[in-house]
PDB file of C-alpha atoms in Angstrom:
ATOM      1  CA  UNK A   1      48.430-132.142  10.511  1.00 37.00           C
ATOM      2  CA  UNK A   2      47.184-135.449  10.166  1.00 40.00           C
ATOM      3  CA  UNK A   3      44.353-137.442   8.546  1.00 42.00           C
ATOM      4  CA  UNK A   4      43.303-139.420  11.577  1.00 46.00           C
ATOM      5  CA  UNK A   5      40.492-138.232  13.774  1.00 52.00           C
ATOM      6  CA  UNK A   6      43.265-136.560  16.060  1.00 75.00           C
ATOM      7  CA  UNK A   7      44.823-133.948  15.330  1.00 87.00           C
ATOM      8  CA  UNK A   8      47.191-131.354  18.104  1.00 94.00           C
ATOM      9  CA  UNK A   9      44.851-128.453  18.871  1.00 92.00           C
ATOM     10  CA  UNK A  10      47.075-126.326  21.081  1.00 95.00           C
ATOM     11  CA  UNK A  11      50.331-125.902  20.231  1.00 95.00           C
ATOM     12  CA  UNK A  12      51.315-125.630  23.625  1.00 96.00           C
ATOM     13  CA  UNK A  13      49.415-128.531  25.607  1.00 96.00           C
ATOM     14  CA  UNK A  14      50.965-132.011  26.682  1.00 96.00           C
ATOM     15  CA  UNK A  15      50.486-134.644  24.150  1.00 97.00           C
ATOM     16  CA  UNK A  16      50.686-138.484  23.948  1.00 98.00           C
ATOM     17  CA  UNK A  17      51.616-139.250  21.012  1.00 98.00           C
ATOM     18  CA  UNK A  18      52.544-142.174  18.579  1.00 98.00           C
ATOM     19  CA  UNK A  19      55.016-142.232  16.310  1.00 98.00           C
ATOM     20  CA  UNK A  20      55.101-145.597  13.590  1.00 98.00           C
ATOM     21  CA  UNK A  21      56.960-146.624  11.019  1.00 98.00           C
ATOM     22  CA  UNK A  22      55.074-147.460   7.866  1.00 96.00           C
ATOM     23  CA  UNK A  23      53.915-151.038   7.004  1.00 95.00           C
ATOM     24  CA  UNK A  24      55.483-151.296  10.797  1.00 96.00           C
ATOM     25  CA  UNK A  25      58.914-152.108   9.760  1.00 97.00           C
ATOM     26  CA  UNK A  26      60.866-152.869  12.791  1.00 96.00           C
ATOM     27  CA  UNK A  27      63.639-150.232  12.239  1.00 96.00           C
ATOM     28  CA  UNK A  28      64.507-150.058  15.345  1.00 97.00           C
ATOM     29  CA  UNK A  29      65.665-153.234  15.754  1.00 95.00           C
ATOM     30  CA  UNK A  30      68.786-151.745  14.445  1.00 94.00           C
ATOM     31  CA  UNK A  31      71.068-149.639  17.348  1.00 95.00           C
ATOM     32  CA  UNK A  32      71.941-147.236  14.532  1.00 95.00           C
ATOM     33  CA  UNK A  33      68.417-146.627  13.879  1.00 96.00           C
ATOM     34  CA  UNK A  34      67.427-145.890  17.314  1.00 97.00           C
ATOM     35  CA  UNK A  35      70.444-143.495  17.649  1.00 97.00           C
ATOM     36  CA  UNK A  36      69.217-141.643  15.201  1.00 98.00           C
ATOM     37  CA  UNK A  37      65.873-141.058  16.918  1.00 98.00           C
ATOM     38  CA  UNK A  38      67.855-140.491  20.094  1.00 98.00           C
ATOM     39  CA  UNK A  39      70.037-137.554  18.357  1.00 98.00           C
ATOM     40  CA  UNK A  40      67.426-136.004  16.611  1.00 98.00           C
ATOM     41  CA  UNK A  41      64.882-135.944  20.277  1.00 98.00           C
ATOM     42  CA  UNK A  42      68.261-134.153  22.147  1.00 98.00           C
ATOM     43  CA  UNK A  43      68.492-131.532  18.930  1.00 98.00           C
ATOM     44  CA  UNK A  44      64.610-130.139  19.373  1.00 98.00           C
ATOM     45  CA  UNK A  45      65.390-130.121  22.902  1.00 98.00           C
ATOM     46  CA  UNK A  46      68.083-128.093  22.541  1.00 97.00           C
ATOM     47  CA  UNK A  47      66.933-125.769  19.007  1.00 97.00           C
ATOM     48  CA  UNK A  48      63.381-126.915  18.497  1.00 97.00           C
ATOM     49  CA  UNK A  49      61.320-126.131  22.207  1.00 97.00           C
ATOM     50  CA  UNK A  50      60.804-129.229  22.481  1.00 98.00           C
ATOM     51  CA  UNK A  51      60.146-130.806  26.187  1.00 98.00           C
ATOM     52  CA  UNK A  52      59.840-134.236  26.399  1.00 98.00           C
ATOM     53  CA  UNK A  53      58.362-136.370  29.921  1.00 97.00           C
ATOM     54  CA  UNK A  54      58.365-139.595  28.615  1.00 98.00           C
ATOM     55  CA  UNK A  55      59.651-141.641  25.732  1.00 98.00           C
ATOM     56  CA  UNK A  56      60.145-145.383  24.363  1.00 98.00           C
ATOM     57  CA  UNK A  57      61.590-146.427  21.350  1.00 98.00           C
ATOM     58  CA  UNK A  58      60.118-149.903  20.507  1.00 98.00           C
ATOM     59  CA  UNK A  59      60.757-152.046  16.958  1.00 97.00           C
ATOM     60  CA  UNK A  60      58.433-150.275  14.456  1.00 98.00           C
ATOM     61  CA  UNK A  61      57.329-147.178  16.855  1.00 98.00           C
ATOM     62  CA  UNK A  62      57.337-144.302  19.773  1.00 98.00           C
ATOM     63  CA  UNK A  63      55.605-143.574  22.052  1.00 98.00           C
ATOM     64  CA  UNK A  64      56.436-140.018  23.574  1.00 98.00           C
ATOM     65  CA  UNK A  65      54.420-137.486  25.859  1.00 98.00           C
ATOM     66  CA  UNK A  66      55.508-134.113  25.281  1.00 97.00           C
ATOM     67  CA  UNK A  67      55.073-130.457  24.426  1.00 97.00           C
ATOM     68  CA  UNK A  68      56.562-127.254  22.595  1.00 97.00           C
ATOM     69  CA  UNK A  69      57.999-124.437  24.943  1.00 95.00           C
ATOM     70  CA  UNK A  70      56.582-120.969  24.588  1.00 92.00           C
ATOM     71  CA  UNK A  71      59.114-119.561  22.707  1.00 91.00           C
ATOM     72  CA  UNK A  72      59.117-122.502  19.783  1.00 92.00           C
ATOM     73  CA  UNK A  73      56.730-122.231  16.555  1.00 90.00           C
ATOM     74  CA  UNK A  74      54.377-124.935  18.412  1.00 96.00           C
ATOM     75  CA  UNK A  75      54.044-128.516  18.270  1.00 97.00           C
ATOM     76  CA  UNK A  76      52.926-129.706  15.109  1.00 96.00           C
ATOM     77  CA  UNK A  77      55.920-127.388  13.796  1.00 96.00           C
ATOM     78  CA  UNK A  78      58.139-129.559  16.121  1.00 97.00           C
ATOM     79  CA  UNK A  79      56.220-133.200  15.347  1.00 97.00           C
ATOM     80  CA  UNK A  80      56.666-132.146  11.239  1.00 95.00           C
ATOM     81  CA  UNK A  81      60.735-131.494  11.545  1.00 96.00           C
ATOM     82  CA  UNK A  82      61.363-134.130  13.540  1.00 98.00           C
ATOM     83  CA  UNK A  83      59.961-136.745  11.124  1.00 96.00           C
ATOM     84  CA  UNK A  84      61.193-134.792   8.300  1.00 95.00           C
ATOM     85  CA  UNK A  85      64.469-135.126   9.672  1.00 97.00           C
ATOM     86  CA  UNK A  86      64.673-138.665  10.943  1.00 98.00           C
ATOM     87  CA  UNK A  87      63.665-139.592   7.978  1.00 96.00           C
ATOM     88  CA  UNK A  88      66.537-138.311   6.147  1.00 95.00           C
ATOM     89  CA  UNK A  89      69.064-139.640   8.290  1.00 96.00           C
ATOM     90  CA  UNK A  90      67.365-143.306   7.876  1.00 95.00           C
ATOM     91  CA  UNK A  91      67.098-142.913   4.534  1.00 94.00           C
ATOM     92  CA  UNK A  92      71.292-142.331   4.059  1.00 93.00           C
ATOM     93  CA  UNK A  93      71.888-144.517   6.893  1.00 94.00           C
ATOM     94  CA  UNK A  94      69.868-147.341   4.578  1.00 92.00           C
ATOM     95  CA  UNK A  95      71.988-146.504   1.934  1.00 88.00           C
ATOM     96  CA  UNK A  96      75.322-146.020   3.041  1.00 88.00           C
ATOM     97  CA  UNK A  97      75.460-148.751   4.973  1.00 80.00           C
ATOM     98  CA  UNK A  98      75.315-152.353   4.434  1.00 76.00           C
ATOM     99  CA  UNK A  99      72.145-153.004   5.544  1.00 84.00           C
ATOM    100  CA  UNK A 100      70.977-156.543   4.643  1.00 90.00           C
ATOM    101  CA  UNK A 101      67.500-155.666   4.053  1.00 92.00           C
ATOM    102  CA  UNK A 102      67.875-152.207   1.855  1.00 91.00           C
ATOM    103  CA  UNK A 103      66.430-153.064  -1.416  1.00 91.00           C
ATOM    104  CA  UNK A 104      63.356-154.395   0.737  1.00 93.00           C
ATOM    105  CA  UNK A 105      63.250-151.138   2.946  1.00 94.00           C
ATOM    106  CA  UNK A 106      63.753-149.055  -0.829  1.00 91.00           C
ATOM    107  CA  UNK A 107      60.378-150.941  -2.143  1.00 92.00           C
ATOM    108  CA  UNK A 108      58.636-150.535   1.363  1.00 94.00           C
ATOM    109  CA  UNK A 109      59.002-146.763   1.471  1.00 93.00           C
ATOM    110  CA  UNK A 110      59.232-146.046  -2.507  1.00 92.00           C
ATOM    111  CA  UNK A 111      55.635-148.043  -2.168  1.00 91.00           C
ATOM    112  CA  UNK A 112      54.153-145.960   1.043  1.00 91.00           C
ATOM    113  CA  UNK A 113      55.473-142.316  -0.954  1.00 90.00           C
ATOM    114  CA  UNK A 114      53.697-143.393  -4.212  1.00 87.00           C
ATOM    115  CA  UNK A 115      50.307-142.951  -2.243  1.00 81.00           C
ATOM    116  CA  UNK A 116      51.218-140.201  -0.482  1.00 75.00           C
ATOM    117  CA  UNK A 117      50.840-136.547  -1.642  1.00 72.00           C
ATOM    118  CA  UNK A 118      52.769-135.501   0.983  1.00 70.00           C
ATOM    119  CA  UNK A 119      55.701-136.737   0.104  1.00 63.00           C
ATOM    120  CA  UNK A 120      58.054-136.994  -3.000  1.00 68.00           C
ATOM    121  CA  UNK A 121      59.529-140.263  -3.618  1.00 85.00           C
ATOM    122  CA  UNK A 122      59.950-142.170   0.110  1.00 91.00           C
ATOM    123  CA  UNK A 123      57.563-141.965   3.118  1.00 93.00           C
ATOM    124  CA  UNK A 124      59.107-143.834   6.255  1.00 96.00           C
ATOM    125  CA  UNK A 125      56.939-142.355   9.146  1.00 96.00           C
ATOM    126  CA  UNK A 126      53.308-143.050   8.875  1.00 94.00           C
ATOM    127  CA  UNK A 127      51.446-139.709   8.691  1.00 89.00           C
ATOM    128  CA  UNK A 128      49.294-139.565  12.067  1.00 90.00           C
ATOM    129  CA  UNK A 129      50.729-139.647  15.293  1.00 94.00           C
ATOM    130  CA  UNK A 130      47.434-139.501  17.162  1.00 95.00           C
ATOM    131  CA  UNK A 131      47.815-136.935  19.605  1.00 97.00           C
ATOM    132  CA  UNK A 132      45.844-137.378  22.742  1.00 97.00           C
ATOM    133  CA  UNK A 133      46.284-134.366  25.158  1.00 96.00           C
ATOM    134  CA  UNK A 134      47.239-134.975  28.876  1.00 95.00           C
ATOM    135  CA  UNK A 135      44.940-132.772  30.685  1.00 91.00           C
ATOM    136  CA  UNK A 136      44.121-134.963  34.051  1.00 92.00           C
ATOM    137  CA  UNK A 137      47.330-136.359  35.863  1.00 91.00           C
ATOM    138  CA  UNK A 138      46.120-139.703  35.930  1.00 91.00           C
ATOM    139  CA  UNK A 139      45.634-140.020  32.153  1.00 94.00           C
ATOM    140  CA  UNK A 140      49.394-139.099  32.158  1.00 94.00           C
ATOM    141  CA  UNK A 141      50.406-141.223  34.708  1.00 93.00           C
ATOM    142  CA  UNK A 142      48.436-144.234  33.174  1.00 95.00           C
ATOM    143  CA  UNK A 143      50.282-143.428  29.543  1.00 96.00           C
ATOM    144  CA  UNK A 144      53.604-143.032  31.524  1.00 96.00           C
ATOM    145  CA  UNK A 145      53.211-146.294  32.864  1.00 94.00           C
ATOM    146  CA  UNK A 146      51.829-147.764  29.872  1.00 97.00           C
ATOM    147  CA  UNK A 147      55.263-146.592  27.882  1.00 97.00           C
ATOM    148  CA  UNK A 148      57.442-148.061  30.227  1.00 96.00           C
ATOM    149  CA  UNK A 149      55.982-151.318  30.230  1.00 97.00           C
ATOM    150  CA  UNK A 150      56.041-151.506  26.387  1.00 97.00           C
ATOM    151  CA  UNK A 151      59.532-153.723  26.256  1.00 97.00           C
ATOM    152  CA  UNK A 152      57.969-155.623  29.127  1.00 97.00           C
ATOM    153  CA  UNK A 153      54.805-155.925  28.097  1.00 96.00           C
ATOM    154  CA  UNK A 154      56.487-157.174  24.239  1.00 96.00           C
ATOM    155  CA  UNK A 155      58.516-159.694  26.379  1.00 96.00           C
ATOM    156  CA  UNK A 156      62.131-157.664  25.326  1.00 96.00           C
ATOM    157  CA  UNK A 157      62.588-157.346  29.247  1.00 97.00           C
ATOM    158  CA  UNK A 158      61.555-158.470  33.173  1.00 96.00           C
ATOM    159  CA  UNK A 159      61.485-154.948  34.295  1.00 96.00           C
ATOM    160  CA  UNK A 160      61.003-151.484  32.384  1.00 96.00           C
ATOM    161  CA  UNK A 161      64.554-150.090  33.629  1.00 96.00           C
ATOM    162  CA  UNK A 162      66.291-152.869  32.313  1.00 96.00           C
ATOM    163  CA  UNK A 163      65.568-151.196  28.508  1.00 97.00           C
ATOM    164  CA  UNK A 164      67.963-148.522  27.578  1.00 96.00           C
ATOM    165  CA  UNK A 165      65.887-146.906  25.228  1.00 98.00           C
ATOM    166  CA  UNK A 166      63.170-145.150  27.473  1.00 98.00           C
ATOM    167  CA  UNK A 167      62.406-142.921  30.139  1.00 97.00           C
ATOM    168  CA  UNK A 168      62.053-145.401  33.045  1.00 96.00           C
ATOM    169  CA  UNK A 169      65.488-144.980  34.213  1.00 96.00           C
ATOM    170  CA  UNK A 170      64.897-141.208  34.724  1.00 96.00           C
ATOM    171  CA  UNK A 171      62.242-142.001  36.548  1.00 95.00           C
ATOM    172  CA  UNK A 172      63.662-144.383  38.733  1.00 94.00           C
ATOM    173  CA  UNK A 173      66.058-141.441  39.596  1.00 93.00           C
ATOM    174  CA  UNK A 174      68.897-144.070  38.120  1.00 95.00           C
ATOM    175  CA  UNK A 175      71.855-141.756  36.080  1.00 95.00           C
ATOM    176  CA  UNK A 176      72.863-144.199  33.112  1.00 96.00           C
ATOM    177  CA  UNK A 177      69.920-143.144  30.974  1.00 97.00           C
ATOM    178  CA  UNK A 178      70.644-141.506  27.676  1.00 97.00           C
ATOM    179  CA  UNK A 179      68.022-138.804  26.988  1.00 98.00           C
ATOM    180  CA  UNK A 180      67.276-135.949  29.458  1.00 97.00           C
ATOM    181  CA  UNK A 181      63.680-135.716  30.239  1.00 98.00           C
ATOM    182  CA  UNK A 182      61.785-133.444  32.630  1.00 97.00           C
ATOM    183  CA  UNK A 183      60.513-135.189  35.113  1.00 95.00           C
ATOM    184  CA  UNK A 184      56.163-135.521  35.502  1.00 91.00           C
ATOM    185  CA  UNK A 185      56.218-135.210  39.387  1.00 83.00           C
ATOM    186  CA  UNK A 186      52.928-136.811  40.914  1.00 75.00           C
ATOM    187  CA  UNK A 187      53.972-136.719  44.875  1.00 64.00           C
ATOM    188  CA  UNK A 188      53.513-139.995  46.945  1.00 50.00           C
ATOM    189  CA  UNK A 189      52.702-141.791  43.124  1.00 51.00           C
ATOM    190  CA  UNK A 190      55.979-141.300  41.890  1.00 47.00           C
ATOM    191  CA  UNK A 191      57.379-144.521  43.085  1.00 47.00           C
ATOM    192  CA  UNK A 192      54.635-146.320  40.723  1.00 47.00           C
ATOM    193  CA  UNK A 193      54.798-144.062  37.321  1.00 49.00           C
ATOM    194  CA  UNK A 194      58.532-145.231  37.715  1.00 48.00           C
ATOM    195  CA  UNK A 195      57.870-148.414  37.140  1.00 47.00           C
ATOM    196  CA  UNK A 196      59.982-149.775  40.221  1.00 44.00           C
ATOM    197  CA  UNK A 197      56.579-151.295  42.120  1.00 37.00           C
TER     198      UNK A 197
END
Protein backbone atom coordinates (compact mmCIF):
# COMPACT_ATOMS: atom_id res chain seq x y z
CA UNK A 1 0.00 0.00 0.00
CA UNK A 2 2.71 2.20 0.63
CA UNK A 3 6.47 2.59 0.02
CA UNK A 4 7.48 3.42 3.56
CA UNK A 5 8.68 0.74 5.90
CA UNK A 6 4.95 0.52 7.22
CA UNK A 7 2.60 -0.82 5.66
CA UNK A 8 -1.36 -2.08 7.32
CA UNK A 9 -1.00 -5.84 7.83
CA UNK A 10 -4.46 -6.72 9.07
CA UNK A 11 -7.16 -5.31 7.58
CA UNK A 12 -9.02 -5.37 10.60
CA UNK A 13 -6.58 -4.09 13.49
CA UNK A 14 -6.50 -0.44 15.02
CA UNK A 15 -4.16 1.80 13.26
CA UNK A 16 -2.44 5.19 13.89
CA UNK A 17 -2.07 6.62 11.08
CA UNK A 18 -0.80 9.83 9.24
CA UNK A 19 -2.24 11.39 6.63
CA UNK A 20 0.02 14.57 4.76
CA UNK A 21 -0.36 16.67 2.20
CA UNK A 22 2.46 16.72 -0.30
CA UNK A 23 5.37 19.25 -0.12
CA UNK A 24 3.17 19.90 3.29
CA UNK A 25 0.96 22.47 1.87
CA UNK A 26 -1.12 23.82 4.59
CA UNK A 27 -4.55 23.06 2.98
CA UNK A 28 -6.19 23.05 5.77
CA UNK A 29 -5.75 26.31 6.66
CA UNK A 30 -8.72 26.79 4.52
CA UNK A 31 -12.42 25.89 6.42
CA UNK A 32 -13.54 24.58 3.03
CA UNK A 33 -10.71 22.31 2.90
CA UNK A 34 -11.15 20.82 6.20
CA UNK A 35 -14.91 20.31 5.45
CA UNK A 36 -14.11 18.35 2.91
CA UNK A 37 -12.05 15.95 5.02
CA UNK A 38 -14.83 16.17 7.59
CA UNK A 39 -17.59 14.98 4.88
CA UNK A 40 -15.68 12.49 3.32
CA UNK A 41 -14.56 10.75 7.28
CA UNK A 42 -18.74 10.79 8.07
CA UNK A 43 -19.33 9.00 4.36
CA UNK A 44 -16.86 5.77 5.16
CA UNK A 45 -18.47 5.80 8.40
CA UNK A 46 -21.59 5.50 7.12
CA UNK A 47 -20.80 3.29 3.42
CA UNK A 48 -17.14 2.48 3.82
CA UNK A 49 -16.78 0.37 7.57
CA UNK A 50 -14.94 2.71 8.62
CA UNK A 51 -14.63 3.33 12.64
CA UNK A 52 -12.79 6.07 13.66
CA UNK A 53 -11.47 6.76 17.78
CA UNK A 54 -9.59 9.63 17.24
CA UNK A 55 -8.92 12.33 14.71
CA UNK A 56 -7.18 15.91 14.14
CA UNK A 57 -7.08 17.85 11.23
CA UNK A 58 -3.97 20.12 11.46
CA UNK A 59 -2.53 22.64 8.42
CA UNK A 60 -0.76 20.18 6.04
CA UNK A 61 -1.96 16.74 7.85
CA UNK A 62 -4.12 14.00 10.00
CA UNK A 63 -3.62 12.25 12.33
CA UNK A 64 -6.42 9.51 12.85
CA UNK A 65 -6.56 6.08 14.83
CA UNK A 66 -8.92 3.84 13.33
CA UNK A 67 -10.08 0.59 11.78
CA UNK A 68 -12.36 -1.17 9.04
CA UNK A 69 -15.54 -3.06 10.41
CA UNK A 70 -15.92 -6.71 9.55
CA UNK A 71 -18.21 -6.40 6.98
CA UNK A 72 -16.02 -3.60 4.83
CA UNK A 73 -13.29 -4.74 2.10
CA UNK A 74 -10.53 -3.85 4.90
CA UNK A 75 -8.50 -0.97 5.63
CA UNK A 76 -6.15 -0.21 3.06
CA UNK A 77 -9.42 -0.50 0.75
CA UNK A 78 -10.86 2.26 3.07
CA UNK A 79 -7.31 4.44 3.48
CA UNK A 80 -7.09 4.19 -0.77
CA UNK A 81 -10.89 5.71 -1.35
CA UNK A 82 -10.68 8.07 1.04
CA UNK A 83 -7.62 9.81 -0.44
CA UNK A 84 -8.83 9.08 -3.80
CA UNK A 85 -11.78 10.92 -3.00
CA UNK A 86 -10.60 13.90 -1.02
CA UNK A 87 -8.52 14.47 -3.48
CA UNK A 88 -11.05 15.05 -6.03
CA UNK A 89 -13.10 17.27 -4.13
CA UNK A 90 -9.81 19.55 -3.41
CA UNK A 91 -8.89 19.42 -6.65
CA UNK A 92 -12.55 21.14 -7.98
CA UNK A 93 -12.76 23.02 -4.89
CA UNK A 94 -9.10 24.61 -6.12
CA UNK A 95 -10.57 25.26 -9.21
CA UNK A 96 -13.89 26.46 -8.85
CA UNK A 97 -13.21 28.66 -6.42
CA UNK A 98 -11.23 31.70 -6.11
CA UNK A 99 -8.56 30.50 -4.33
CA UNK A 100 -5.65 33.00 -4.20
CA UNK A 101 -3.00 30.51 -4.34
CA UNK A 102 -4.38 27.99 -7.28
CA UNK A 103 -1.89 28.30 -9.97
CA UNK A 104 0.74 27.63 -7.06
CA UNK A 105 -1.31 24.58 -5.65
CA UNK A 106 -1.72 23.45 -9.83
CA UNK A 107 2.35 23.44 -10.06
CA UNK A 108 2.68 21.84 -6.48
CA UNK A 109 0.55 18.81 -7.29
CA UNK A 110 1.07 18.73 -11.30
CA UNK A 111 4.95 18.53 -9.89
CA UNK A 112 4.34 15.67 -7.01
CA UNK A 113 2.02 13.45 -9.97
CA UNK A 114 4.89 13.78 -12.54
CA UNK A 115 6.99 11.45 -10.15
CA UNK A 116 4.45 9.41 -9.24
CA UNK A 117 3.33 6.23 -11.09
CA UNK A 118 0.51 6.07 -9.16
CA UNK A 119 -1.12 8.72 -10.24
CA UNK A 120 -2.13 10.48 -13.58
CA UNK A 121 -1.64 14.08 -13.71
CA UNK A 122 -2.08 15.54 -9.78
CA UNK A 123 -0.98 13.82 -6.52
CA UNK A 124 -2.22 15.89 -3.37
CA UNK A 125 -1.88 13.22 -0.55
CA UNK A 126 1.56 11.96 0.00
CA UNK A 127 1.58 8.18 -0.59
CA UNK A 128 2.41 6.60 2.99
CA UNK A 129 0.39 7.08 5.85
CA UNK A 130 2.57 5.06 8.19
CA UNK A 131 0.38 2.83 9.89
CA UNK A 132 1.40 1.87 13.35
CA UNK A 133 -1.05 -0.71 14.92
CA UNK A 134 -2.55 -0.07 18.44
CA UNK A 135 -2.16 -3.32 20.10
CA UNK A 136 -1.33 -2.22 23.96
CA UNK A 137 -3.83 0.44 25.43
CA UNK A 138 -1.24 2.65 26.46
CA UNK A 139 0.33 3.05 23.00
CA UNK A 140 -3.26 4.21 22.13
CA UNK A 141 -3.77 6.28 24.86
CA UNK A 142 -0.27 7.98 24.42
CA UNK A 143 -1.24 8.62 20.43
CA UNK A 144 -4.73 9.80 21.65
CA UNK A 145 -3.20 12.23 23.73
CA UNK A 146 -0.55 13.07 21.43
CA UNK A 147 -3.45 14.05 18.65
CA UNK A 148 -5.20 16.19 20.84
CA UNK A 149 -2.42 18.20 21.83
CA UNK A 150 -1.36 18.78 18.18
CA UNK A 151 -3.18 22.48 17.93
CA UNK A 152 -1.73 23.00 21.38
CA UNK A 153 1.33 21.72 21.02
CA UNK A 154 1.55 24.04 17.30
CA UNK A 155 0.49 27.02 19.56
CA UNK A 156 -3.23 27.27 17.45
CA UNK A 157 -4.81 26.84 21.06
CA UNK A 158 -4.46 26.86 25.25
CA UNK A 159 -6.38 23.72 25.56
CA UNK A 160 -7.12 20.72 23.04
CA UNK A 161 -11.09 21.24 23.29
CA UNK A 162 -10.87 24.64 22.34
CA UNK A 163 -10.04 23.23 18.45
CA UNK A 164 -13.08 22.29 16.53
CA UNK A 165 -11.49 20.08 14.29
CA UNK A 166 -10.65 16.96 16.53
CA UNK A 167 -11.79 14.40 18.73
CA UNK A 168 -11.08 16.02 22.13
CA UNK A 169 -14.47 17.33 22.54
CA UNK A 170 -15.91 13.76 22.29
CA UNK A 171 -13.80 12.88 24.69
CA UNK A 172 -14.43 15.41 27.06
CA UNK A 173 -18.07 14.07 26.81
CA UNK A 174 -18.80 17.92 25.47
CA UNK A 175 -21.84 17.69 22.48
CA UNK A 176 -20.72 20.59 20.00
CA UNK A 177 -18.19 18.39 18.24
CA UNK A 178 -18.70 17.70 14.58
CA UNK A 179 -17.61 14.12 13.79
CA UNK A 180 -19.01 11.06 15.65
CA UNK A 181 -16.32 8.92 16.99
CA UNK A 182 -16.46 5.77 19.11
CA UNK A 183 -15.22 6.34 22.10
CA UNK A 184 -11.53 4.33 23.33
CA UNK A 185 -12.76 3.70 26.97
CA UNK A 186 -9.65 3.20 29.38
CA UNK A 187 -11.62 3.26 32.97
CA UNK A 188 -10.22 5.60 35.76
CA UNK A 189 -7.67 7.10 32.65
CA UNK A 190 -10.32 8.50 30.77
CA UNK A 191 -10.27 11.84 32.39
CA UNK A 192 -6.48 12.19 31.01
CA UNK A 193 -6.79 10.70 27.22
CA UNK A 194 -9.46 13.58 27.19
CA UNK A 195 -7.23 16.00 27.47
CA UNK A 196 -9.17 17.94 30.35
CA UNK A 197 -6.10 17.28 33.11
Amino acid sequence: MNSGGYRIVDQYATYFMTFTIVGWVDLFTRRECKQIVIDSFKYCQEHKGLILYAYVIMESHLHLIATANEKSSGLSGIVRDFKRATSKQILNWIQDNHESRRDWLDIIFRYYGKYNDNNQVFQVWQQDSMPKVCIQPAFTMQKINYIHFNPVVSGIVDNPCDYKYSSARNYAGRDDYVLDVKILDFGSQIGYVSGIL
